[in-house]
PDB file of C-alpha atoms in Angstrom:
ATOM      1  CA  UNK A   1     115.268 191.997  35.213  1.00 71.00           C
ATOM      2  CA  UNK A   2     115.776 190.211  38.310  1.00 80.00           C
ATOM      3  CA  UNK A   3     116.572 186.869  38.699  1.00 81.00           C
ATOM      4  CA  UNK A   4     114.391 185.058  41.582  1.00 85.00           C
ATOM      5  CA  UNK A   5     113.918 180.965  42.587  1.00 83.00           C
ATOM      6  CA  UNK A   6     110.701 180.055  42.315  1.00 86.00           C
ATOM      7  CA  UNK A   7     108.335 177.197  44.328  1.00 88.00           C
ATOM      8  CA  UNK A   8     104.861 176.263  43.294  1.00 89.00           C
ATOM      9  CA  UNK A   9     102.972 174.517  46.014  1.00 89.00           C
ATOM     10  CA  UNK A  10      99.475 173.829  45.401  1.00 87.00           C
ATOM     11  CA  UNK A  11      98.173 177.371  44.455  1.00 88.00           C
ATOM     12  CA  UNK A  12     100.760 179.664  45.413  1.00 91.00           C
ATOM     13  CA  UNK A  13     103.670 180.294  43.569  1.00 92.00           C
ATOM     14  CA  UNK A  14     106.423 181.623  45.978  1.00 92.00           C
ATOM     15  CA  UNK A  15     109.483 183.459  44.739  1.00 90.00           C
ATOM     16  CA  UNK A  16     112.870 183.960  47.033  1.00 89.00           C
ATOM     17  CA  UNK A  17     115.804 186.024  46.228  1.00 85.00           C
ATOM     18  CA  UNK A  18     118.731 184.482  45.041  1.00 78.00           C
ATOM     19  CA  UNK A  19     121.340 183.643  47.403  1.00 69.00           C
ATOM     20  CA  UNK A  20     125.551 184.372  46.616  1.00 66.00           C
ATOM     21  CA  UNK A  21     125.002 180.612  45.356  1.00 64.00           C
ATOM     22  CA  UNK A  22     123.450 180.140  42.109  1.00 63.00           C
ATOM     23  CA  UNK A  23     121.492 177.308  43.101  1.00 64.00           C
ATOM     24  CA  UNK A  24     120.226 178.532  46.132  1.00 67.00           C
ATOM     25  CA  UNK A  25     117.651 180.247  47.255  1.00 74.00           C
ATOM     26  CA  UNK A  26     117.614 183.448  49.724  1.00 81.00           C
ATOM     27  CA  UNK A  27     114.464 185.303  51.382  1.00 85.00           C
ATOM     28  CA  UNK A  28     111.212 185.483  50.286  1.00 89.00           C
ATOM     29  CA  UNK A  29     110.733 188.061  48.210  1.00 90.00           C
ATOM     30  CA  UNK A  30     106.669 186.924  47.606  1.00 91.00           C
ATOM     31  CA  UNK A  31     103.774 184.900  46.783  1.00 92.00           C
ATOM     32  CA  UNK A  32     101.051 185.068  43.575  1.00 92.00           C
ATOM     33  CA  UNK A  33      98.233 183.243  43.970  1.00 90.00           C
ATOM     34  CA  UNK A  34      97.923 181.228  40.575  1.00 89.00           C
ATOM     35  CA  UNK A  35      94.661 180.695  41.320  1.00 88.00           C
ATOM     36  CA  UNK A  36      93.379 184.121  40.712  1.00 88.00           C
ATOM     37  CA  UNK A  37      95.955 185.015  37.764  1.00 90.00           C
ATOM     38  CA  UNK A  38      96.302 184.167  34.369  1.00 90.00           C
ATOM     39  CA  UNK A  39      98.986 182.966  32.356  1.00 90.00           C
ATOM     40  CA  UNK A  40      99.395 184.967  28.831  1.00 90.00           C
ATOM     41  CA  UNK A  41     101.666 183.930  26.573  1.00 92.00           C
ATOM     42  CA  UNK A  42     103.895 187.067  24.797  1.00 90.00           C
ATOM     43  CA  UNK A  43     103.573 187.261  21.289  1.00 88.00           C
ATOM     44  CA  UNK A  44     106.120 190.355  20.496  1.00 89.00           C
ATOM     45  CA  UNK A  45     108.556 189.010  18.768  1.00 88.00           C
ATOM     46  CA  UNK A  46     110.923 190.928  20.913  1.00 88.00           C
ATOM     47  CA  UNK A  47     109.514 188.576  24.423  1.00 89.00           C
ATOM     48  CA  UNK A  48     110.574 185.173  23.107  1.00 88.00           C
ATOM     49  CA  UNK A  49     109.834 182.378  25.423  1.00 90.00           C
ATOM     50  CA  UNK A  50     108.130 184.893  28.180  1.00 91.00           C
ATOM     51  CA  UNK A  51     104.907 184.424  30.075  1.00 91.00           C
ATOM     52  CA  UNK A  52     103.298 187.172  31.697  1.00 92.00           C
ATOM     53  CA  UNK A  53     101.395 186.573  35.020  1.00 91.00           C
ATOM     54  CA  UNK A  54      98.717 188.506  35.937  1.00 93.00           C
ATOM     55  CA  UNK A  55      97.267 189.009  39.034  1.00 91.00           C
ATOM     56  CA  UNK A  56      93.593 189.894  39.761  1.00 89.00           C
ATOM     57  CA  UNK A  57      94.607 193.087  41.188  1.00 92.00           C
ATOM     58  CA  UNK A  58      96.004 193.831  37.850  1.00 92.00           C
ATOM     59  CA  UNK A  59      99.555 193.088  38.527  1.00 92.00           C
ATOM     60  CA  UNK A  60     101.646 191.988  36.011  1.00 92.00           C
ATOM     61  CA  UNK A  61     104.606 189.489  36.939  1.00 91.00           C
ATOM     62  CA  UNK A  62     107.336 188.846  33.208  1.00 91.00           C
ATOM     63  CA  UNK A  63     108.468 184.982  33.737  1.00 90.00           C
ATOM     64  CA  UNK A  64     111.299 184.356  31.063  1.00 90.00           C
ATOM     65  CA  UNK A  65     111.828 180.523  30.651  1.00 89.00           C
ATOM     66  CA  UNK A  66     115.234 179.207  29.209  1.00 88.00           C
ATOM     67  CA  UNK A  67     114.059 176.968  26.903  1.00 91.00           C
ATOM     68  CA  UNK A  68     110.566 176.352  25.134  1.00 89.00           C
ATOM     69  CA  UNK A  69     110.398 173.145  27.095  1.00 93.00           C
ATOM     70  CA  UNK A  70     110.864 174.921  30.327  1.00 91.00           C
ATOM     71  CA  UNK A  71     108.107 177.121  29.258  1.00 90.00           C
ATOM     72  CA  UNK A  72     105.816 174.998  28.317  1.00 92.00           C
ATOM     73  CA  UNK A  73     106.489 172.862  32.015  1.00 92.00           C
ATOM     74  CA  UNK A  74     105.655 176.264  33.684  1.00 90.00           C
ATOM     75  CA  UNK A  75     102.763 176.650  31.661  1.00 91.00           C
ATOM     76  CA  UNK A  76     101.317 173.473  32.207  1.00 91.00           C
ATOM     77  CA  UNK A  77     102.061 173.563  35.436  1.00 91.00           C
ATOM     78  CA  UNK A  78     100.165 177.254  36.257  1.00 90.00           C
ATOM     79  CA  UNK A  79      97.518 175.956  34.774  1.00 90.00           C
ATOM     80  CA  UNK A  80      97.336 173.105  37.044  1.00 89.00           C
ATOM     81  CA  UNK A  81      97.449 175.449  39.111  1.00 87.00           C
ATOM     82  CA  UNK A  82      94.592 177.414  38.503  1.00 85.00           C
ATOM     83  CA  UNK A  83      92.586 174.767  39.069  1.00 83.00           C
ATOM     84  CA  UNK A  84      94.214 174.119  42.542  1.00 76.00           C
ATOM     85  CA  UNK A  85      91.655 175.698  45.534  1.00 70.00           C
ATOM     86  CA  UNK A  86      93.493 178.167  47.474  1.00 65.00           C
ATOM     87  CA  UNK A  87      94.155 177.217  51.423  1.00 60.00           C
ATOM     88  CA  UNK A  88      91.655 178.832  53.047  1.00 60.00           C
ATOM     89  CA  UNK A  89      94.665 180.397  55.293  1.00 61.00           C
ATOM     90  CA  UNK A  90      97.743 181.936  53.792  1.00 60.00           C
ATOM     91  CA  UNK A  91     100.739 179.952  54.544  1.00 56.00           C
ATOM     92  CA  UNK A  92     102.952 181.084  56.896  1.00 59.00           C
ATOM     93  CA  UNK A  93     106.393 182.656  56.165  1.00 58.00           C
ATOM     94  CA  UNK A  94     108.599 179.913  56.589  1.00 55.00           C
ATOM     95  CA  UNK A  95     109.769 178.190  53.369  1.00 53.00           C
ATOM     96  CA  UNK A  96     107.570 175.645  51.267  1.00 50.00           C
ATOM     97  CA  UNK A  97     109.258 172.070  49.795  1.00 50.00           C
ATOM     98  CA  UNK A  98     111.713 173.105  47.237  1.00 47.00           C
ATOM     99  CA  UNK A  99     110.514 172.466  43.584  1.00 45.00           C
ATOM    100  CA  UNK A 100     112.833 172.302  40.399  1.00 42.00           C
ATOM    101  CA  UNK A 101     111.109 175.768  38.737  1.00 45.00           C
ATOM    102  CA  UNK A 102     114.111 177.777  39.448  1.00 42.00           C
ATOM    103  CA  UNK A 103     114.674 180.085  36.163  1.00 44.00           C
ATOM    104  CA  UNK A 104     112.298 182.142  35.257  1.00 45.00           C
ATOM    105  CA  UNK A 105     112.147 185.706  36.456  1.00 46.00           C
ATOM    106  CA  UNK A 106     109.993 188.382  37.561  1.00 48.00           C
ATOM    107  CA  UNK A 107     109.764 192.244  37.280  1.00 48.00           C
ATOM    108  CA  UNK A 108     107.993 194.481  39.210  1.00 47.00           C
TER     109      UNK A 108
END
């Protein structure tokens, strides 16, 4: 696993690397557009409280919340998501608003 900080703005869902602090967040590591994924919730009994994120591509991003509140928030929050038009121009690199989403994680 790998632990990344994560900001939703409108569509996008941006993910940095963490910095030495544990609040803070480092480089960006990437984007997913929400808009063209879907949210599935694990059902193993072995993946509690994880969401997997795929991509249209076919890429599968792991999300592990910390709490079933948090998960459900990030659920109902992708799905908001979804239904968020994409800019018609990706965003540039510099660093979108900071948002409280900050647990979950993501493997490649």
């Amino acid at each position: 696993w790998y632990r990344y900080w994560f900001a939703l703005k409108g569509s996008q869902l941006f993910y940095f690397e963490r910095s030495n602090a544990e609040r803070r967040r480092g480089a960006l590591a990437g984007c997913i557009n929400a808009f063209r994924s879907k949210a599935i919730v694990a059902t193993h009994p072995k993946r509690v409280m994880e969401i997997d994120l795929v991509e249209s591509s076919g890429k599968t991003h792991v999300l592990r919340a910390e709490s079933r509140v948090e998960m459900h928030f990030w659920l109902v929050a992708l799905a908001v998501a979804r239904k968020t038009i994409p800019p018609a121009k990706k965003f540039p690199d510099s660093h979108p608003t900071a948002s409280s989403l900050t647990t979950a994680t993501t493997a490649a």
